[in-house]
Amino acid sequence: MSPTIPNAVLFDCDGVLVDSEPIADKVLVADLASYGLILGPDQVTEMFTGGTLKGVEQSARKMGADLPADWLDGIYEKTFAKLRAGTPLIGGVGDLLDTLDATAIPYAVGSNGPMDKMRITLGQHDLWDRFGGHIYSSHVHGAAKPAPDLYQLAARSLGQQPEDCVVIDDSVAGCRAGVAA
């Protein structure tokens, strides 16, 4: 049996292309603790990976954190500052993209993260330009994962049907979105 070659590859960003999640989780652990919600890094990873910071805000409030009205803006500012200081590339990503380019298989990004975050993290590794405008955020393009919208949009932007694409995601929500797409 020979392997099936996809028409396109659709990537998540955080944890798949760049190793930004441990950095963001540390910021979140410290910040939530300052508002009385003590969670360890493993808890934050388990509870929030693949979600949105808006979802974190809602959950944290339900768990008793006394967050200010402008918490979301502040946590983005703190997180972006740490990510600007250096966000590692996931090992093998450059080689994989080189192989996709050599075989003319197009690719795109679909992320629950904001465009500014991806510009910071992907830009550090010249991936922002490499994706040629095929970077899609739920902050701009609608429903967050696990809704299939981002991956459907990404596939169609590459001239493909979602069922003819491979999705690479590291979260339950993202994998559900990929299957649903």
GROMACS .gro file of C-alpha atoms in nm:
model
  181
    1MET     CA    1   0.000   0.000   0.000
    2SER     CA    2   0.150   0.333  -0.101
    3PRO     CA    3   0.104   0.645   0.111
    4THR     CA    4  -0.153   0.900   0.003
    5ILE     CA    5  -0.005   1.237  -0.080
    6PRO     CA    6  -0.218   1.527   0.044
    7ASN     CA    7  -0.318   1.815  -0.180
    8ALA     CA    8  -0.221   2.059   0.098
    9VAL     CA    9  -0.102   2.069   0.459
   10LEU     CA   10  -0.279   2.283   0.717
   11PHE     CA   11  -0.082   2.366   1.031
   12ASP     CA   12  -0.174   2.492   1.373
   13CYS     CA   13   0.082   2.750   1.489
   14ASP     CA   14   0.157   2.730   1.862
   15GLY     CA   15   0.314   2.399   1.958
   16VAL     CA   16   0.333   2.283   1.596
   17LEU     CA   17   0.545   2.543   1.416
   18VAL     CA   18   0.680   2.738   1.713
   19ASP     CA   19   0.735   2.628   2.072
   20SER     CA   20   0.543   2.919   2.218
   21GLU     CA   21   0.313   2.733   2.454
   22PRO     CA   22   0.560   2.688   2.744
   23ILE     CA   23   0.641   3.060   2.730
   24ALA     CA   24   0.276   3.164   2.723
   25ASP     CA   25   0.187   2.915   2.998
   26LYS     CA   26   0.452   3.060   3.233
   27VAL     CA   27   0.310   3.408   3.180
   28LEU     CA   28  -0.039   3.277   3.247
   29VAL     CA   29   0.059   3.088   3.564
   30ALA     CA   30   0.224   3.398   3.713
   31ASP     CA   31  -0.051   3.634   3.607
   32LEU     CA   32  -0.339   3.421   3.734
   33ALA     CA   33  -0.156   3.371   4.065
   34SER     CA   34  -0.142   3.749   4.106
   35TYR     CA   35  -0.525   3.742   4.100
   36GLY     CA   36  -0.554   3.459   4.350
   37LEU     CA   37  -0.584   3.162   4.116
   38ILE     CA   38  -0.298   2.925   4.182
   39LEU     CA   39  -0.245   2.674   3.902
   40GLY     CA   40   0.067   2.481   3.812
   41PRO     CA   41   0.213   2.475   3.462
   42ASP     CA   42   0.078   2.125   3.398
   43GLN     CA   43  -0.271   2.233   3.501
   44VAL     CA   44  -0.259   2.536   3.272
   45THR     CA   45  -0.140   2.320   2.983
   46GLU     CA   46  -0.407   2.057   3.041
   47MET     CA   47  -0.690   2.303   3.091
   48PHE     CA   48  -0.617   2.565   2.828
   49THR     CA   49  -0.400   2.431   2.542
   50GLY     CA   50  -0.581   2.471   2.213
   51GLY     CA   51  -0.828   2.724   2.349
   52THR     CA   52  -0.838   3.100   2.349
   53LEU     CA   53  -0.737   3.355   2.611
   54LYS     CA   54  -1.099   3.471   2.615
   55GLY     CA   55  -1.186   3.116   2.723
   56VAL     CA   56  -0.911   3.129   2.988
   57GLU     CA   57  -1.057   3.453   3.117
   58GLN     CA   58  -1.406   3.302   3.146
   59SER     CA   59  -1.276   2.986   3.317
   60ALA     CA   60  -1.053   3.180   3.556
   61ARG     CA   61  -1.343   3.398   3.666
   62LYS     CA   62  -1.556   3.086   3.729
   63MET     CA   63  -1.271   2.945   3.940
   64GLY     CA   64  -1.269   3.259   4.155
   65ALA     CA   65  -0.999   3.479   4.000
   66ASP     CA   66  -1.081   3.847   4.049
   67LEU     CA   67  -0.967   3.962   3.705
   68PRO     CA   68  -0.995   4.329   3.606
   69ALA     CA   69  -1.213   4.431   3.313
   70ASP     CA   70  -0.905   4.490   3.096
   71TRP     CA   71  -0.736   4.157   3.186
   72LEU     CA   72  -0.742   4.025   2.831
   73ASP     CA   73  -0.553   4.325   2.691
   74GLY     CA   74  -0.297   4.301   2.972
   75ILE     CA   75  -0.230   3.929   2.934
   76TYR     CA   76  -0.180   3.969   2.559
   77GLU     CA   77   0.068   4.251   2.622
   78LYS     CA   78   0.265   4.044   2.876
   79THR     CA   79   0.261   3.732   2.657
   80PHE     CA   80   0.368   3.917   2.343
   81ALA     CA   81   0.659   4.077   2.530
   82LYS     CA   82   0.790   3.736   2.639
   83LEU     CA   83   0.742   3.588   2.292
   84ARG     CA   84   0.932   3.879   2.133
   85ALA     CA   85   1.230   3.792   2.354
   86GLY     CA   86   1.264   3.465   2.164
   87THR     CA   87   1.036   3.181   2.061
   88PRO     CA   88   1.200   2.856   1.949
   89LEU     CA   89   1.106   2.689   1.623
   90ILE     CA   90   0.980   2.332   1.658
   91GLY     CA   91   1.250   2.094   1.538
   92GLY     CA   92   1.218   1.978   1.178
   93VAL     CA   93   0.973   2.247   1.069
   94GLY     CA   94   1.215   2.409   0.823
   95ASP     CA   95   1.300   2.075   0.663
   96LEU     CA   96   0.932   1.983   0.637
   97LEU     CA   97   0.847   2.312   0.466
   98ASP     CA   98   1.144   2.266   0.232
   99THR     CA   99   1.008   1.921   0.136
  100LEU     CA  100   0.659   2.060   0.080
  101ASP     CA  101   0.803   2.337  -0.137
  102ALA     CA  102   1.012   2.087  -0.336
  103THR     CA  103   0.706   1.872  -0.403
  104ALA     CA  104   0.478   2.172  -0.473
  105ILE     CA  105   0.240   2.088  -0.190
  106PRO     CA  106   0.090   2.414  -0.061
  107TYR     CA  107   0.043   2.488   0.307
  108ALA     CA  108  -0.135   2.729   0.539
  109VAL     CA  109  -0.180   2.809   0.908
  110GLY     CA  110  -0.507   2.805   1.103
  111SER     CA  111  -0.475   2.926   1.462
  112ASN     CA  112  -0.691   3.034   1.753
  113GLY     CA  113  -0.415   3.286   1.832
  114PRO     CA  114  -0.425   3.647   1.715
  115MET     CA  115  -0.245   3.760   1.401
  116ASP     CA  116  -0.010   3.982   1.604
  117LYS     CA  117   0.107   3.681   1.804
  118MET     CA  118   0.177   3.482   1.487
  119ARG     CA  119   0.354   3.781   1.331
  120ILE     CA  120   0.583   3.788   1.638
  121THR     CA  121   0.654   3.413   1.661
  122LEU     CA  122   0.657   3.314   1.295
  123GLY     CA  123   0.838   3.634   1.197
  124GLN     CA  124   1.136   3.540   1.415
  125HIS     CA  125   1.200   3.246   1.183
  126ASP     CA  126   1.104   3.404   0.847
  127LEU     CA  127   0.792   3.188   0.841
  128TRP     CA  128   0.548   3.479   0.832
  129ASP     CA  129   0.650   3.560   0.474
  130ARG     CA  130   0.706   3.197   0.383
  131PHE     CA  131   0.337   3.118   0.434
  132GLY     CA  132   0.260   3.374   0.164
  133GLY     CA  133  -0.044   3.528   0.325
  134HIS     CA  134  -0.203   3.193   0.407
  135ILE     CA  135  -0.221   3.254   0.782
  136TYR     CA  136  -0.567   3.251   0.936
  137SER     CA  137  -0.670   3.350   1.287
  138SER     CA  138  -1.001   3.295   1.463
  139HIS     CA  139  -0.967   3.656   1.581
  140VAL     CA  140  -1.013   3.767   1.220
  141HIS     CA  141  -1.192   3.483   1.045
  142GLY     CA  142  -1.461   3.364   1.283
  143ALA     CA  143  -1.516   3.071   1.510
  144ALA     CA  144  -1.227   2.927   1.710
  145LYS     CA  145  -1.138   2.561   1.707
  146PRO     CA  146  -1.293   2.309   1.763
  147ALA     CA  147  -1.515   2.467   1.497
  148PRO     CA  148  -1.388   2.360   1.153
  149ASP     CA  149  -1.406   2.711   1.001
  150LEU     CA  150  -1.034   2.799   1.008
  151TYR     CA  151  -0.923   2.477   0.844
  152GLN     CA  152  -1.201   2.495   0.587
  153LEU     CA  153  -1.100   2.851   0.501
  154ALA     CA  154  -0.731   2.761   0.486
  155ALA     CA  155  -0.797   2.467   0.252
  156ARG     CA  156  -1.016   2.669   0.020
  157SER     CA  157  -0.767   2.957   0.015
  158LEU     CA  158  -0.520   2.706  -0.132
  159GLY     CA  159  -0.776   2.594  -0.390
  160GLN     CA  160  -0.836   2.261  -0.213
  161GLN     CA  161  -1.122   2.078  -0.049
  162PRO     CA  162  -1.063   2.023   0.323
  163GLU     CA  163  -1.100   1.645   0.290
  164ASP     CA  164  -0.800   1.642   0.052
  165CYS     CA  165  -0.573   1.808   0.310
  166VAL     CA  166  -0.371   1.692   0.608
  167VAL     CA  167  -0.408   1.885   0.935
  168ILE     CA  168  -0.120   1.899   1.183
  169ASP     CA  169  -0.239   2.018   1.524
  170ASP     CA  170  -0.131   1.944   1.882
  171SER     CA  171  -0.454   1.997   2.072
  172VAL     CA  172  -0.780   1.809   2.112
  173ALA     CA  173  -0.975   2.115   1.994
  174GLY     CA  174  -0.754   2.148   1.686
  175CYS     CA  175  -0.776   1.781   1.598
  176ARG     CA  176  -1.154   1.795   1.630
  177ALA     CA  177  -1.155   2.097   1.400
  178GLY     CA  178  -0.940   1.911   1.146
  179VAL     CA  179  -1.165   1.605   1.147
  180ALA     CA  180  -1.479   1.819   1.125
  181ALA     CA  181  -1.334   2.019   0.836
   0.00000   0.00000   0.00000
